[in-house]
Short mmCIF file of C-alpha atoms in Angstrom, two decimals:
data_model
loop_
_atom_site.label_atom_id
_atom_site.label_comp_id
_atom_site.label_asym_id
_atom_site.label_seq_id
_atom_site.Cartn_x
_atom_site.Cartn_y
_atom_site.Cartn_z
CA MET A 659 121.32 60.32 50.71
CA SER A 660 119.17 59.30 53.71
CA PHE A 661 119.60 59.64 57.47
CA SER A 662 118.62 57.09 60.04
CA GLU A 663 116.91 57.75 63.35
CA ALA A 664 120.26 57.11 65.00
CA ASP A 665 121.72 59.96 62.98
CA TYR A 666 118.99 62.32 64.16
CA LYS A 667 119.46 61.23 67.74
CA GLY A 668 123.12 62.14 67.54
CA ILE A 669 122.27 65.56 66.15
CA ILE A 670 119.87 66.18 69.00
CA GLN A 671 122.44 65.01 71.55
CA ALA A 672 124.96 67.51 70.21
CA TRP A 673 122.31 70.22 70.37
CA LYS A 674 121.44 69.35 73.97
CA ASN A 675 125.10 69.38 74.93
CA ALA A 676 125.28 72.91 73.60
CA GLY A 677 122.39 73.92 75.86
CA LYS A 678 120.42 75.55 73.06
CA SER A 679 116.71 75.97 72.40
CA TYR A 680 117.27 76.12 68.66
CA LEU A 681 120.44 75.24 66.83
CA SER A 682 121.58 75.66 63.28
CA ALA A 683 124.81 73.76 62.90
CA ARG A 684 126.78 71.44 60.69
CA TYR A 685 127.43 67.83 61.70
CA GLY A 686 129.33 65.12 59.82
CA VAL A 687 127.27 61.97 59.35
CA ASP A 688 130.31 59.77 59.82
CA LEU A 689 130.26 60.52 63.59
CA ASN A 690 129.37 57.78 66.05
CA TRP A 691 126.01 59.16 67.30
CA GLU A 692 124.78 58.41 70.83
CA ALA A 693 121.22 57.13 71.07
CA ILE A 694 118.79 59.42 72.94
CA ASP A 695 115.03 59.83 73.06
CA VAL A 696 113.84 61.89 70.08
CA ASP A 697 110.11 61.82 70.86
CA ASN A 698 109.99 65.45 72.01
CA HIS A 699 112.04 67.04 69.23
CA VAL A 700 112.00 67.55 65.52
CA VAL A 701 115.11 67.54 63.35
CA ILE A 702 114.62 69.40 60.07
CA PRO A 703 117.40 68.86 57.50
CA TYR A 704 117.47 71.72 55.04
CA VAL A 705 120.86 71.44 53.32
CA ILE A 706 122.57 68.17 52.48
CA LYS A 707 125.84 68.32 50.58
CA GLN A 708 129.07 66.51 49.99
CA ASN A 709 132.38 68.05 50.94
CA ASP A 710 135.74 66.99 49.51
CA GLY A 711 134.12 63.97 47.85
CA VAL A 712 134.35 61.88 51.02
CA ASN A 713 132.33 63.35 53.89
CA TRP A 714 128.67 64.28 53.67
CA PHE A 715 127.27 67.10 55.79
CA ILE A 716 123.80 68.17 56.84
CA ASP A 717 122.61 71.56 58.04
CA VAL A 718 119.67 71.10 60.41
CA LEU A 719 117.21 73.03 62.53
CA ILE A 720 116.27 71.34 65.79
CA ARG A 721 113.20 72.39 67.72
CA PRO A 722 110.96 70.83 70.37
CA LYS A 723 107.66 69.30 69.31
CA GLN A 724 105.94 70.57 72.47
CA THR A 725 106.82 74.01 73.79
CA TYR A 726 105.78 75.95 76.88
CA SER A 727 105.69 79.57 77.93
CA ILE A 728 106.81 81.71 80.87
CA THR A 729 104.66 84.66 81.95
CA TYR A 730 106.56 87.32 83.88
CA ASP A 731 104.20 89.06 86.30
CA PRO A 732 105.68 92.46 87.34
CA ASN A 733 103.52 92.58 90.51
CA VAL A 734 104.25 96.29 91.01
CA GLN A 735 102.69 98.32 93.81
CA ALA A 736 100.67 101.42 92.94
CA GLY A 737 102.76 104.57 92.73
CA TYR A 738 105.67 102.87 90.99
CA PRO A 739 106.30 102.72 87.23
CA GLU A 740 104.08 100.35 85.30
CA ILE A 741 105.94 97.33 83.97
CA ALA A 742 104.34 95.35 81.18
CA THR A 743 103.59 91.67 81.63
CA VAL A 744 105.94 89.71 79.39
CA VAL A 745 105.23 86.27 77.92
CA LYS A 746 108.13 84.28 76.49
CA SER A 747 107.36 81.06 74.65
CA GLY A 748 109.04 78.28 72.72
CA TYR A 749 110.71 76.49 75.63
CA GLY A 750 110.90 72.71 75.66
CA GLU A 751 110.73 70.67 78.83
CA ASN A 752 114.02 70.64 80.77
CA TYR A 753 115.43 73.48 78.68
CA PRO A 754 117.94 75.70 80.48
CA VAL A 755 116.37 79.17 80.44
CA LYS A 756 117.91 82.55 81.17
CA LEU A 757 115.32 84.56 83.08
CA GLU A 758 114.42 88.18 82.36
CA VAL A 759 116.64 90.89 83.81
CA GLN A 760 114.90 93.23 86.25
CA GLY A 761 116.39 95.99 88.40
CA ASP A 762 115.23 98.20 91.24
CA ILE A 763 112.61 100.88 90.55
CA SER A 764 111.85 104.28 92.07
CA ARG A 765 108.47 105.69 92.99
CA THR A 766 107.10 107.96 90.26
CA ASP A 767 106.52 110.95 92.56
CA ASN A 768 109.67 110.65 94.68
CA SER A 769 112.84 108.92 93.51
CA ALA A 770 114.06 108.58 97.10
CA TYR A 771 111.60 105.70 97.51
CA VAL A 772 113.36 102.76 95.82
CA ALA A 773 111.70 99.36 95.57
CA ARG A 774 114.35 96.64 95.67
CA PHE A 775 113.91 93.73 93.27
CA LEU A 776 114.31 90.51 95.25
CA GLY A 777 113.90 87.97 92.47
CA TRP A 778 111.42 85.94 90.43
CA HIS A 779 109.13 83.61 92.38
CA TYR A 780 108.07 80.30 90.83
CA ASP A 781 105.50 78.68 93.10
CA LYS A 782 106.36 75.19 91.98
CA ASP A 783 104.53 73.45 94.83
CA GLU A 784 101.54 75.78 94.38
CA ASP A 785 101.13 76.38 98.10
CA GLY A 786 101.03 80.18 97.85
CA GLU A 787 104.17 80.48 99.99
CA VAL A 788 107.54 81.91 98.99
CA ASP A 789 110.14 79.26 99.72
CA ALA A 790 113.85 79.95 99.47
CA ASP A 791 114.36 77.46 96.63
CA GLU A 792 111.54 79.07 94.63
CA VAL A 793 113.18 82.49 94.22
CA PHE A 794 115.54 83.13 91.30
CA ALA A 795 117.74 86.15 90.75
CA SER A 796 117.40 88.66 87.93
CA GLY A 797 118.95 87.17 84.79
CA TYR A 798 119.42 83.73 86.39
CA ASP A 799 120.71 81.56 83.54
CA ALA A 800 120.19 78.00 84.77
CA PHE A 801 116.44 77.83 85.30
CA VAL A 802 115.14 74.42 84.17
CA MET A 803 111.88 74.64 82.26
CA PRO A 804 109.13 72.34 83.54
CA GLY A 805 106.80 70.57 81.14
CA LYS A 806 104.01 73.14 81.43
CA ASN A 807 103.23 76.83 81.09
CA ILE A 808 104.32 78.72 84.20
CA LYS A 809 104.17 82.15 85.79
CA LEU A 810 107.07 83.92 87.50
CA THR A 811 106.09 86.71 89.89
CA ALA A 812 108.38 89.60 90.72
CA LEU A 813 109.13 90.02 94.42
CA TRP A 814 109.83 93.52 95.74
CA GLU A 815 110.96 95.05 98.99
CA TYR A 816 109.24 98.41 99.32
CA PRO A 817 110.56 101.23 101.50
CA VAL A 818 108.51 102.59 104.40
CA ASP A 819 108.27 105.88 106.24
CA TYR A 820 109.27 105.87 109.87
CA GLN A 821 109.55 108.60 112.48
CA VAL A 822 112.48 109.35 114.76
CA GLU A 823 111.34 111.24 117.85
CA TYR A 824 114.03 113.08 119.81
CA TYR A 825 113.48 113.55 123.55
CA LEU A 826 115.41 115.75 125.99
CA LYS A 827 115.37 115.13 129.70
CA ASN A 828 114.21 118.09 131.75
CA PRO A 829 116.80 118.42 134.55
CA GLU A 830 114.31 120.25 136.75
CA ASN A 831 111.73 117.44 136.95
CA GLY A 832 113.55 114.47 135.42
CA LYS A 833 110.91 113.96 132.69
CA TYR A 834 111.57 113.52 128.98
CA THR A 835 109.81 115.84 126.56
CA ILE A 836 109.86 115.66 122.78
CA LYS A 837 112.14 118.15 121.07
CA GLU A 838 111.43 117.36 117.41
CA THR A 839 110.49 114.58 114.97
CA GLU A 840 112.16 113.49 111.74
CA THR A 841 110.46 111.43 109.02
CA LYS A 842 112.85 109.03 107.31
CA ILE A 843 112.78 106.37 104.61
CA GLY A 844 113.96 102.83 105.24
CA TYR A 845 113.17 99.15 104.93
CA VAL A 846 111.67 96.75 107.43
CA GLY A 847 114.55 95.31 109.44
CA ASP A 848 116.80 98.36 109.04
CA VAL A 849 118.31 100.00 112.09
CA ALA A 850 117.05 103.57 112.27
CA THR A 851 119.43 106.36 111.32
CA ILE A 852 120.03 108.81 114.16
CA THR A 853 121.33 112.20 113.03
CA LYS A 854 120.55 114.80 115.72
CA THR A 855 122.85 116.10 118.43
CA TYR A 856 122.07 118.80 121.00
CA THR A 857 124.39 121.23 122.75
CA GLY A 858 124.62 120.40 126.43
CA TYR A 859 123.08 116.92 126.01
CA LYS A 860 124.44 113.43 125.48
CA TRP A 861 122.75 110.41 123.96
CA LYS A 862 121.28 108.04 126.51
CA ASN A 863 119.43 105.33 124.58
CA THR A 864 117.33 104.48 121.54
CA GLU A 865 114.07 102.58 121.86
CA ASP A 866 112.57 100.46 119.05
CA ALA A 867 115.53 101.16 116.77
CA THR A 868 114.68 98.40 114.27
CA VAL A 869 112.15 99.52 111.65
CA GLN A 870 109.09 97.26 111.81
CA ALA A 871 106.49 98.74 109.46
CA ASN A 872 105.20 101.92 107.91
CA ASP A 873 104.94 104.81 110.41
CA HIS A 874 107.08 102.96 112.92
CA LYS A 875 108.25 105.27 115.73
CA VAL A 876 111.77 105.32 117.10
CA LYS A 877 112.40 107.12 120.40
CA VAL A 878 115.82 108.64 121.07
CA CYS A 879 116.58 110.04 124.52
CA TYR A 880 119.24 112.54 125.57
CA ASP A 881 120.32 113.50 129.08
CA PRO A 882 121.79 116.88 130.09
CA ILE A 883 125.51 116.85 130.70
CA THR A 884 127.15 117.98 133.89
CA TYR A 885 130.04 120.41 133.72
CA THR A 886 132.60 121.87 136.11
CA VAL A 887 132.79 125.50 137.23
CA ASN A 888 136.17 126.56 138.62
CA PHE A 889 136.32 129.33 141.24
CA HIS A 890 139.60 131.22 141.42
CA ALA A 891 140.65 133.61 144.17
CA GLY A 892 144.32 134.45 144.04
CA ASN A 893 146.14 131.14 144.10
CA GLN A 894 143.19 129.29 145.57
CA VAL A 895 140.82 127.17 143.42
CA GLU A 896 137.56 125.40 144.23
CA THR A 897 135.14 123.63 141.91
CA GLN A 898 131.43 122.96 141.56
CA ARG A 899 129.54 120.52 139.27
CA LEU A 900 126.47 121.96 137.56
CA THR A 901 123.87 120.41 135.25
CA TYR A 902 123.12 121.82 131.80
CA ASP A 903 119.76 123.57 131.43
CA LYS A 904 119.20 123.55 135.19
CA MET A 905 119.00 126.72 137.30
CA GLU A 906 121.38 126.24 140.24
CA ALA A 907 122.96 128.45 142.93
CA LEU A 908 126.66 129.11 142.84
CA ARG A 909 128.47 127.83 145.89
CA ALA A 910 129.01 130.38 148.66
CA TYR A 911 132.31 132.22 148.78
CA SER A 912 134.61 130.43 151.22
CA PHE A 913 138.13 131.57 150.36
CA ASN A 914 140.41 132.99 153.05
CA GLN A 915 141.89 136.25 151.75
CA PRO A 916 142.87 138.62 154.60
CA GLY A 917 142.55 142.28 153.74
CA PHE A 918 140.05 141.72 150.90
CA ALA A 919 136.26 141.94 150.87
CA PHE A 920 134.47 139.64 148.41
CA ALA A 921 132.48 141.65 145.83
CA GLY A 922 131.30 138.97 143.36
CA TRP A 923 132.32 136.67 140.52
CA SER A 924 133.54 137.50 137.03
CA THR A 925 134.17 135.18 134.07
CA ASP A 926 136.74 137.64 132.61
CA GLU A 927 139.89 137.61 134.71
CA ALA A 928 141.42 140.55 132.86
CA ASP A 929 138.35 142.79 133.01
CA GLY A 930 137.25 141.91 136.51
CA THR A 931 133.71 143.30 136.10
CA LYS A 932 131.31 141.61 138.49
CA GLU A 933 128.83 139.32 136.74
CA TYR A 934 127.49 137.14 139.56
CA ASP A 935 126.81 137.74 143.23
CA ASP A 936 127.72 135.26 145.91
CA GLY A 937 125.26 132.32 145.69
CA ALA A 938 123.69 133.67 142.47
CA SER A 939 121.34 131.39 140.51
CA VAL A 940 122.86 130.51 137.13
CA LYS A 941 122.21 128.23 134.14
CA ASN A 942 124.37 127.00 131.28
CA LEU A 943 127.66 128.60 132.15
CA ALA A 944 129.39 126.03 129.95
#
């Protein structure tokens, strides 16, 4: 039994419809084959047999005459695990290809530094730029193979170190002085993480909060709070606002209590032991 070119074209069409690079399948020759170009493919019949005395069948292997390869360039920065360059071949032009799967990786000496895998870059216009339509996700399964050997380059987002400097305002002179510095790990474009709080101080503002590059500095400023001191004398009450971390004089005694001589101030109403003289200088009563 012989097969015409039209028969082979139909076999190839069925193979293409299945989206396969290679296909071993069984097709009945009595089908009405569609005509397609067979110049770029080879159909190899390897089993021809009759079934039920009526229909003849052929088992075939279909492969492209011209194949191309994809080289996967890991493009890994020093200090991260080495990833071998992988070359995959046997792809015909316009084949749908599932790309290699690649995940994030951690630095070899410190797993807290995680490089994020952004995708595979195919520089199809060869301009050296990374365009949005040239980046394909890990495991992307609809990449169309061009009619040439190509290279796909891994794109990574590497973490950077940045410093958060914490400043407290000196209530005596109004100047900000650095209290401490934290080194943190983040990515360019992240908003810095602020973790510190200080007794007697409230957050005022954060400068340069968006991480820009390695060793980027973020400045966080805190102002001292003000608090209220209540003065009690019998049923009379007066108040005074004081500033945290600032040495200030207590207000002068001004209550009217006939028959009593003022001796001083105590913070323990039950004990009544004098702790502060009239107009005493105090700090951080709160």
